[in-house]
CSV table of C-alpha atoms and ligand atoms in Angstrom, one decimal:
chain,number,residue,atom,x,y,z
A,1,UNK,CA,3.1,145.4,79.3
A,2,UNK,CA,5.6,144.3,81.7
A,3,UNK,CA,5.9,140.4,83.2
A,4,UNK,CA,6.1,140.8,87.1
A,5,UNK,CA,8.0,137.5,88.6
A,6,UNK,CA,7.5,137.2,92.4
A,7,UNK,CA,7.6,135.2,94.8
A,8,UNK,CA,5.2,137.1,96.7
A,9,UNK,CA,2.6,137.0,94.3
A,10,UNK,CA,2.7,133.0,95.1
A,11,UNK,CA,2.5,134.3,98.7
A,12,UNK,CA,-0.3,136.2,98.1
A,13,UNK,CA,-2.0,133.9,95.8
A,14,UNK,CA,-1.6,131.0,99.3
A,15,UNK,CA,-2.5,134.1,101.4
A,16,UNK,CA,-5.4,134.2,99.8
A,17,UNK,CA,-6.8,130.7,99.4
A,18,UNK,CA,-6.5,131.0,103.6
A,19,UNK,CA,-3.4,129.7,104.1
A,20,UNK,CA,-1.5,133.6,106.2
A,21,UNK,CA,-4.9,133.2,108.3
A,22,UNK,CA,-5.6,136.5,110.0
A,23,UNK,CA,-4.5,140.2,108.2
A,24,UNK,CA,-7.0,141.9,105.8
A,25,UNK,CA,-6.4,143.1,102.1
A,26,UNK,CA,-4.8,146.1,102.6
A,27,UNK,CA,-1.7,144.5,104.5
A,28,UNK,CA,-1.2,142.1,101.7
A,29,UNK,CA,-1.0,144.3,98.8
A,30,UNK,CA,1.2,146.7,101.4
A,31,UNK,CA,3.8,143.8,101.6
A,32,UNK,CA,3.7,143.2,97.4
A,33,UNK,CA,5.0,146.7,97.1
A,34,UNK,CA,7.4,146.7,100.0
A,35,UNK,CA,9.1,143.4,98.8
A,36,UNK,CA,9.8,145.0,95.7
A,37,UNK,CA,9.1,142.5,93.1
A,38,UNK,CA,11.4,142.1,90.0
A,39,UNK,CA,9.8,143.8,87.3
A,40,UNK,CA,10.9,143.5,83.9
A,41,UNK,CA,10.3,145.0,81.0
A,42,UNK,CA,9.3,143.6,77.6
A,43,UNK,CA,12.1,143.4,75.1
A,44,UNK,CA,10.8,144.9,71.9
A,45,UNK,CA,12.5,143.1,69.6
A,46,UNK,CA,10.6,145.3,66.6
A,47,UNK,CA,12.7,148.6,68.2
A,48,UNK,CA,15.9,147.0,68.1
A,49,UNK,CA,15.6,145.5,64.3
A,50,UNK,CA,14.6,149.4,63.8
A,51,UNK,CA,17.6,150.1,65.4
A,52,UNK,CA,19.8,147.7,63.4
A,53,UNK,CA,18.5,148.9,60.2
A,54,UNK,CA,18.9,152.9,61.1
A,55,UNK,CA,22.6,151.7,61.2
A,56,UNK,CA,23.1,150.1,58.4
A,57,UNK,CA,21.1,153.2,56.0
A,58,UNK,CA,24.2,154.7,57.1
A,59,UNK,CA,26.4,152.5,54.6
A,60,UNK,CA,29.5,150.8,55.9
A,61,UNK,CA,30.5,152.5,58.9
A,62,UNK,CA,34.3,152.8,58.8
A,63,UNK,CA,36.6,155.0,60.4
A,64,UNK,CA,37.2,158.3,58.3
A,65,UNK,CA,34.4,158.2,55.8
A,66,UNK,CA,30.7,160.1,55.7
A,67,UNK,CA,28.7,157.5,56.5
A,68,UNK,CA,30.8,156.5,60.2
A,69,UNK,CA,31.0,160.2,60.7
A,70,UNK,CA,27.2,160.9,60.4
A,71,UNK,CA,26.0,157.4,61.8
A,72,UNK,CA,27.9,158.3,65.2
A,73,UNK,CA,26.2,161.6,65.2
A,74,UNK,CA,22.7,159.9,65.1
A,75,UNK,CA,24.2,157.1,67.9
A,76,UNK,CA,25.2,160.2,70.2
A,77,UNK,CA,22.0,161.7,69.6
A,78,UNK,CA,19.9,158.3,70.1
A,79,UNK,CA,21.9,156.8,73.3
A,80,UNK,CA,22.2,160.6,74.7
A,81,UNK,CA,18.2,161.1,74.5
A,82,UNK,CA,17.6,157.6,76.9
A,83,UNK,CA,20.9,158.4,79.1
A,84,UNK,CA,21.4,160.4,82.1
A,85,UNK,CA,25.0,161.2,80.8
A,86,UNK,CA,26.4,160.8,77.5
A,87,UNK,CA,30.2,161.2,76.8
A,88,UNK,CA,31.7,161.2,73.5
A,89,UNK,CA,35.6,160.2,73.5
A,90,UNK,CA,37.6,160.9,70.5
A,91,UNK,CA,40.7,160.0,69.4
A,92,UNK,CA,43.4,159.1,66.9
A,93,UNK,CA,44.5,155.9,66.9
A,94,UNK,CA,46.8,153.6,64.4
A,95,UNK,CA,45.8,151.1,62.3
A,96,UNK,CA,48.0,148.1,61.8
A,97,UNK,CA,48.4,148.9,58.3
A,98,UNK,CA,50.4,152.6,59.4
A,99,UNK,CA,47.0,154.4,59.1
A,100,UNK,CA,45.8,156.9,61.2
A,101,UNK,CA,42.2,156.4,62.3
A,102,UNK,CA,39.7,159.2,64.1
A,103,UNK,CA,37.6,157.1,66.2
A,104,UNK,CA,34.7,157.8,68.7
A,105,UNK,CA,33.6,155.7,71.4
A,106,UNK,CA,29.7,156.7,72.6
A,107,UNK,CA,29.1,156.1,76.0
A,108,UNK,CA,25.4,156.2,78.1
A,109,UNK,CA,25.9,156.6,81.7
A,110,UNK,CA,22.3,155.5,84.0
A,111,UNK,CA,22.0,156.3,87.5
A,112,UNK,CA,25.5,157.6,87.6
A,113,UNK,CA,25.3,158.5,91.0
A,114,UNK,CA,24.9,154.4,91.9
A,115,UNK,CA,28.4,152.5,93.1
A,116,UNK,CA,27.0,149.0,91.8
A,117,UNK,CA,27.6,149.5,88.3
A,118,UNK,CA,27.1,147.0,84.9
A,119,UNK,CA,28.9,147.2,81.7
A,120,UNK,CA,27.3,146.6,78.3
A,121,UNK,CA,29.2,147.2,75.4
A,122,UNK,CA,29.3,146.4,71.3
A,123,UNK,CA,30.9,148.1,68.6
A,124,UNK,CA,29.8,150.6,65.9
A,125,UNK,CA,32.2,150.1,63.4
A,126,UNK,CA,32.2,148.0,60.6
A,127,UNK,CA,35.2,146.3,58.5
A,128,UNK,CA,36.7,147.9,55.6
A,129,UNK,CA,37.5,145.2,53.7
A,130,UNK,CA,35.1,141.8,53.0
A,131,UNK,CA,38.2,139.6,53.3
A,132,UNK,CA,36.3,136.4,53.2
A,133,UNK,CA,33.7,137.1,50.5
A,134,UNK,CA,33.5,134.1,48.2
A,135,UNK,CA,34.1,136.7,45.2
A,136,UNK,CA,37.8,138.0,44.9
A,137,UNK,CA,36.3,141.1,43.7
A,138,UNK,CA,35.1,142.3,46.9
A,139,UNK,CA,38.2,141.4,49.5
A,140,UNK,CA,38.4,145.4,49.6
A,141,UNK,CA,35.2,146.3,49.9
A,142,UNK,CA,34.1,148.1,53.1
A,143,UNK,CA,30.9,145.5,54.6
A,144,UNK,CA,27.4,146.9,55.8
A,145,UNK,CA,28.3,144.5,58.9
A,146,UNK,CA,24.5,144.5,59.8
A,147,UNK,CA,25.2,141.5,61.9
A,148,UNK,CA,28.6,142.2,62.8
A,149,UNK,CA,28.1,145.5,64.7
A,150,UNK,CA,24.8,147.1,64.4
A,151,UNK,CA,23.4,143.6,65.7
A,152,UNK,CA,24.3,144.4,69.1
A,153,UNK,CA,24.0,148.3,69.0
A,154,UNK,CA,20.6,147.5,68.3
A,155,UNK,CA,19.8,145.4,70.8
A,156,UNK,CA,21.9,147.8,73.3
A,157,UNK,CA,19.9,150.7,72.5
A,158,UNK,CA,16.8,149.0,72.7
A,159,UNK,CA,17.9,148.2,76.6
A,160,UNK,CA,18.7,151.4,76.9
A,161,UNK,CA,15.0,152.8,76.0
A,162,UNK,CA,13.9,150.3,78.6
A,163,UNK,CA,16.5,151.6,80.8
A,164,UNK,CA,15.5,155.3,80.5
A,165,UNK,CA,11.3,154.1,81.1
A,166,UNK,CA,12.0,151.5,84.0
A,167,UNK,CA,14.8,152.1,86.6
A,168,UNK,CA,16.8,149.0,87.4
A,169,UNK,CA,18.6,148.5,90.8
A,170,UNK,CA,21.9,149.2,89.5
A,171,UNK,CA,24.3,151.9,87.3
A,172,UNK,CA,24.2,150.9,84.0
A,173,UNK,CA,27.1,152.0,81.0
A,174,UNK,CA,26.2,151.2,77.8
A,175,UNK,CA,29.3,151.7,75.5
A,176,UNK,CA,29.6,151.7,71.2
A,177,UNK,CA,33.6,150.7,70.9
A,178,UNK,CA,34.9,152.4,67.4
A,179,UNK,CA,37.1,150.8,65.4
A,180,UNK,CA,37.1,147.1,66.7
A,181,UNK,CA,36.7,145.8,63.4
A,182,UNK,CA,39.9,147.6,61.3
A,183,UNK,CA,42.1,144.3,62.2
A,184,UNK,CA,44.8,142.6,60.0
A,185,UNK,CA,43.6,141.8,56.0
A,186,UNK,CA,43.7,138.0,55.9
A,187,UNK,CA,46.2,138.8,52.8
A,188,UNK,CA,48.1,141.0,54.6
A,189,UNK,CA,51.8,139.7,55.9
A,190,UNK,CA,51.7,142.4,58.6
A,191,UNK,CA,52.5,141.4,62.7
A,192,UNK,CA,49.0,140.3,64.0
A,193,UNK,CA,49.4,142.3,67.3
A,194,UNK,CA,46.5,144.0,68.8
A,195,UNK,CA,45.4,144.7,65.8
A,196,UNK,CA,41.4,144.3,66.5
A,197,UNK,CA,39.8,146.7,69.3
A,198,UNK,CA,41.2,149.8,68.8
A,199,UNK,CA,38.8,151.3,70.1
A,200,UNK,CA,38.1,149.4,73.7
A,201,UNK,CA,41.7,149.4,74.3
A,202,UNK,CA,42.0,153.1,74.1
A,203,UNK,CA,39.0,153.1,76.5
A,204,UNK,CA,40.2,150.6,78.5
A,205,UNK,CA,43.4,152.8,79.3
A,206,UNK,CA,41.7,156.0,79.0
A,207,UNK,CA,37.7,155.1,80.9
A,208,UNK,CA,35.5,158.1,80.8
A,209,UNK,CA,35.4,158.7,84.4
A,210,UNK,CA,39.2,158.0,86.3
A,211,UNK,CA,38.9,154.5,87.9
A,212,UNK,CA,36.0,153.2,86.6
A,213,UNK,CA,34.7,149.7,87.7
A,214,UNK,CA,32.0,147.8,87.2
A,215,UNK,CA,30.7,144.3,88.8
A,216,UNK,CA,30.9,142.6,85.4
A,217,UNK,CA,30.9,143.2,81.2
A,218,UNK,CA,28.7,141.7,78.6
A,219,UNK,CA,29.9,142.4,75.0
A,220,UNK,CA,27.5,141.4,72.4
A,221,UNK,CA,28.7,141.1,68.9
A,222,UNK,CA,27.0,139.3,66.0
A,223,UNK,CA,23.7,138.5,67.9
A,224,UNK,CA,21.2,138.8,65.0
A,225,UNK,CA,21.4,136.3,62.5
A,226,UNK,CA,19.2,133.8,62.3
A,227,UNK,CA,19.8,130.2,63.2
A,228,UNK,CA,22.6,131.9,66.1
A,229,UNK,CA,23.9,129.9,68.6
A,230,UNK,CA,26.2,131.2,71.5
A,231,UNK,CA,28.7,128.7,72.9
A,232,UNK,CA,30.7,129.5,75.8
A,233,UNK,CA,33.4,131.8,74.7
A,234,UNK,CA,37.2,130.8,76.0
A,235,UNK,CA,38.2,134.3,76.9
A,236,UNK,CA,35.1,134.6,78.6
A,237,UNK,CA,35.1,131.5,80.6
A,238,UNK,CA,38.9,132.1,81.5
A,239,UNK,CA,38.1,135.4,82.7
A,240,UNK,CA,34.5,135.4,84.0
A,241,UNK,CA,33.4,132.0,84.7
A,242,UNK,CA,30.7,133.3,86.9
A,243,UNK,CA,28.9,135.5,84.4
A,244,UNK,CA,28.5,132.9,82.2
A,245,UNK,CA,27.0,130.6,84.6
A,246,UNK,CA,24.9,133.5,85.5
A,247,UNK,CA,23.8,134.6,81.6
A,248,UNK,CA,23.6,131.0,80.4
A,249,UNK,CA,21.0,130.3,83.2
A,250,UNK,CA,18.8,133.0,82.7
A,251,UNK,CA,19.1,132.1,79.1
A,252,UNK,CA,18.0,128.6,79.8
A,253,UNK,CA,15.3,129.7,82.3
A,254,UNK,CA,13.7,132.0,79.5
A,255,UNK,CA,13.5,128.8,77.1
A,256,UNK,CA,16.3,129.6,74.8
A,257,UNK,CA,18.8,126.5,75.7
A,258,UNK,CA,19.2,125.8,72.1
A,259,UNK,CA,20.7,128.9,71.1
A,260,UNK,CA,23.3,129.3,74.3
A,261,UNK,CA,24.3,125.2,74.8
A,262,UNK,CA,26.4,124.4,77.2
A,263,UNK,CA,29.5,123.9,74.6
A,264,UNK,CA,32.9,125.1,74.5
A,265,UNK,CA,33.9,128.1,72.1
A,266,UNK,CA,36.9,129.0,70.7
A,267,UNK,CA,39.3,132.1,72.2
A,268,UNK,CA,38.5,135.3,70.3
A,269,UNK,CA,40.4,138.7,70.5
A,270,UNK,CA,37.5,141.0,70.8
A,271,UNK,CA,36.8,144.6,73.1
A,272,UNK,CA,36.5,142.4,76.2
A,273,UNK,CA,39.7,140.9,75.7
A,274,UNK,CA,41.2,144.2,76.5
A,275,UNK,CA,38.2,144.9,79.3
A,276,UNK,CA,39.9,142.3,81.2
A,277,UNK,CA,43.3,142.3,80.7
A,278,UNK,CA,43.3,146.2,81.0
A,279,UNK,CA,40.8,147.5,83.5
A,280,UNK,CA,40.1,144.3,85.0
A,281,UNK,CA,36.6,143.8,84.8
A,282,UNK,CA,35.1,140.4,84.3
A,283,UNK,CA,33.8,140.9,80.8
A,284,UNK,CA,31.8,138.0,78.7
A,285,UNK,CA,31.8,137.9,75.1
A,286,UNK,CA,28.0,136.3,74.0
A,287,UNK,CA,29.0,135.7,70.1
A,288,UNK,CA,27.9,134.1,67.3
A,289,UNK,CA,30.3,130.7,66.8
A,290,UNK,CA,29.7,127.9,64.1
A,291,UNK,CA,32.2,125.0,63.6
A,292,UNK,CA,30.8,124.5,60.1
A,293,UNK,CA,32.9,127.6,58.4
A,294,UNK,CA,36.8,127.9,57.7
A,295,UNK,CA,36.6,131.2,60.0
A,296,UNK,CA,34.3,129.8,62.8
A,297,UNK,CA,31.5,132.8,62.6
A,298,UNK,CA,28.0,133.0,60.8
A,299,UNK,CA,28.5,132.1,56.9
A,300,UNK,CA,28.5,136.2,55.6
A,301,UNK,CA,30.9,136.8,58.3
A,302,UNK,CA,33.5,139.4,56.8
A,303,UNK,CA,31.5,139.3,53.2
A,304,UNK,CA,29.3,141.8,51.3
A,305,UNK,CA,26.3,139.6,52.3
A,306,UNK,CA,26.4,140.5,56.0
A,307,UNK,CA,23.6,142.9,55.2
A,308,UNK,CA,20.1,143.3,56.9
A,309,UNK,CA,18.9,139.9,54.8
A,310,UNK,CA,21.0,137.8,57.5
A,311,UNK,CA,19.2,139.7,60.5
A,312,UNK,CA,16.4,137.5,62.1
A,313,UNK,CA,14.2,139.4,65.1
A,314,UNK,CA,14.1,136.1,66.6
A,315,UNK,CA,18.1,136.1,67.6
A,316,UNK,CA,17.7,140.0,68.4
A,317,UNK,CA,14.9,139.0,70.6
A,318,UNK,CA,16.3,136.1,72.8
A,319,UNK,CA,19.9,138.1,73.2
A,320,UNK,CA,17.5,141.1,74.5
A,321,UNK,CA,15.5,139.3,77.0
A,322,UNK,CA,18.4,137.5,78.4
A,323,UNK,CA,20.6,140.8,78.9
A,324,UNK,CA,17.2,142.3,79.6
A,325,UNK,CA,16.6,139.9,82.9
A,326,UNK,CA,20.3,140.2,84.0
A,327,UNK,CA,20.1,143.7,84.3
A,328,UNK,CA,16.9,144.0,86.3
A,329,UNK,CA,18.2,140.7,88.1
A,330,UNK,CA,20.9,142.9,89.7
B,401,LIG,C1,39.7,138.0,65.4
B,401,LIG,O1,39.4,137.5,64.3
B,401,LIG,C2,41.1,138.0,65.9
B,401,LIG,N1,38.8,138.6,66.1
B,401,LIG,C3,37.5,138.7,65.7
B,401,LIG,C4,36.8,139.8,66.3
B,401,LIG,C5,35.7,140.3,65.5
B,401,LIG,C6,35.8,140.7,64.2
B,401,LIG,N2,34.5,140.5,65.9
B,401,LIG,C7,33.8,141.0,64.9
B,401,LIG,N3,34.6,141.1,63.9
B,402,LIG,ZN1,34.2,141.7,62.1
């Protein structure tokens, strides 16, 4: 079912009870289509957990193993079924241990041939090494990262079904990042230098079509475990005030002001660090923050229990209608 918010179903409502006077039935549903009403779809926020979990069958999704190779097949094959134009960009890039990574960054293209364009972006990968599990053991054990990464593929490919079914009034990219996750080990004593995001700065220099632009970026990472609240990002409030403003009030107009407060975040080097500083494009980061761990992220955050146990159809839900309504908002 999709919710249709007008105006001019009001106006027709008052048109009715009398109030427009003269002009018979016909006219007035005429003028409902002609005003073109915003028309949004429903979120499913069963698809997207479906999503998320397809993912993470995959096992830990990092660069040069099985599981990353074969879980970016399936992601070409899902985003490429609801896109109009897929592109697949592969690359070598280096890790800042020395290592050399083969990464792929998936890319949906919708309505290519528009000139108002939106960017929506996450990343695929996830982290070699749970640095910050509790248990020693593990701090080289590659992570499921069900929450951070296949959280916001999920909900990304979920708006992209909705996408391909119901035209929205602008270009749409949708974008998987590889390798945003291979940063510095917390033991390591390496330079901490652009370390994170291997995968968006390489796109960033190297965009799938030559000058790409775009009106403005949402990246969504860790936006599915339960309890989530998204303060205001520094990076993103430095760079795109507006969006914000823009995302946090249709957050707070669907109801869900207690998981985006108005509250300060903390700066975090993530792809839309590089979206900005690179190509330009005013890019928001809408992450998971929480003052009460040592790291400032949800509590599995870079452990072997981010795993689909943390993932909550709730969170996936409210970050899907609110990217949902900016995108047919446009
Ligand atoms: C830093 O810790 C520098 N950036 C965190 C970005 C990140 C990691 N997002 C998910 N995992
Ligand atoms: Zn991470």
């Amino acid at each position: 079912m999709m919710r249709i918010y007008s105006l001019f179903i009001l106006l027709f409502l008052w048109a009715s009870c009398g109030g427009a006077g003269n002009g018979n039935r016909a006219d007035r549903d005429e003028a409902v289509v002609e005003e073109d009403p915003l028309v949004i779809p429903d979120f499913n926020a069963d698809s997207a957990y479906y999503f998320v979990d397809r993912q993470v069958a995959f096992g830990p999704r990092v660069p040069d193993t099985e599981a990353h190779q074969l879980a970016g097949i399936w992601l070409a094959e899902r985003l490429g079924g609801f896109a109009d134009t897929l592109y697949t960009q592969e690359t070598r890039v280096r890790a800042y241990d020395g290592t050399t990574l083969n990464i792929k960054n998936i890319i949906g293209v919708f309505q290519p041939e528009m000139r108002r364009r939106i960017l929506l972006c996450a990343h695929w990968d996830s982290r070699p090494y749970a640095d910050y599990d509790p248990d020693p053991a593990y701090h080289y054990t590659p992570i499921d990262g069900a929450n951070d990464g296949a959280s916001g593929v999920g909900v990304l490919l979920e708006i992209a079904r909705l996408v391909s079914e119901t035209q929205p009034n602008v270009g749409v990219d949708i974008i998987f990042f590889d390798a945003e996750d291979y940063g510095n080990h917390r033991f390591s004593d390496r330079p901490d230098e652009d370390n994170w995001a291997l995968g968006s700065q390489h796109w960033a220099r190297n965009p799938h079509r030559l000058d790409y632009d775009a009106r403005f970026g949402i990246l969504l990472d860790m936006v599915g475990a339960s309890g989530a609240t998204f303060k205001r990002e520094a990076y993103s409030m430095l760079y795109a005030p507006n969006v914000v403003r823009k995302v946090w009030d249709i957050a707070h107009g669907l109801g869900y002001n207690h998981m985006f407060p108005h509250e300060d975040g903390g700066f975090i080097i993530d792809d839309h660090y590089y979206i900005n500083m690179i190509r330009n494009i005013p890019t928001i980061n809408i992450i998971h923050q929480d003052d009460n761990t040592e790291h400032g992220f949800f509590p599995e955050w870079h452990t072997t229990g981010d795993t689909m146990d943390v993932i909550d159809r709730y969170t996936l839900r409210a970050v899907g209608e609110v990217v949902t309504k900016v995108v047919y908002s446009e």
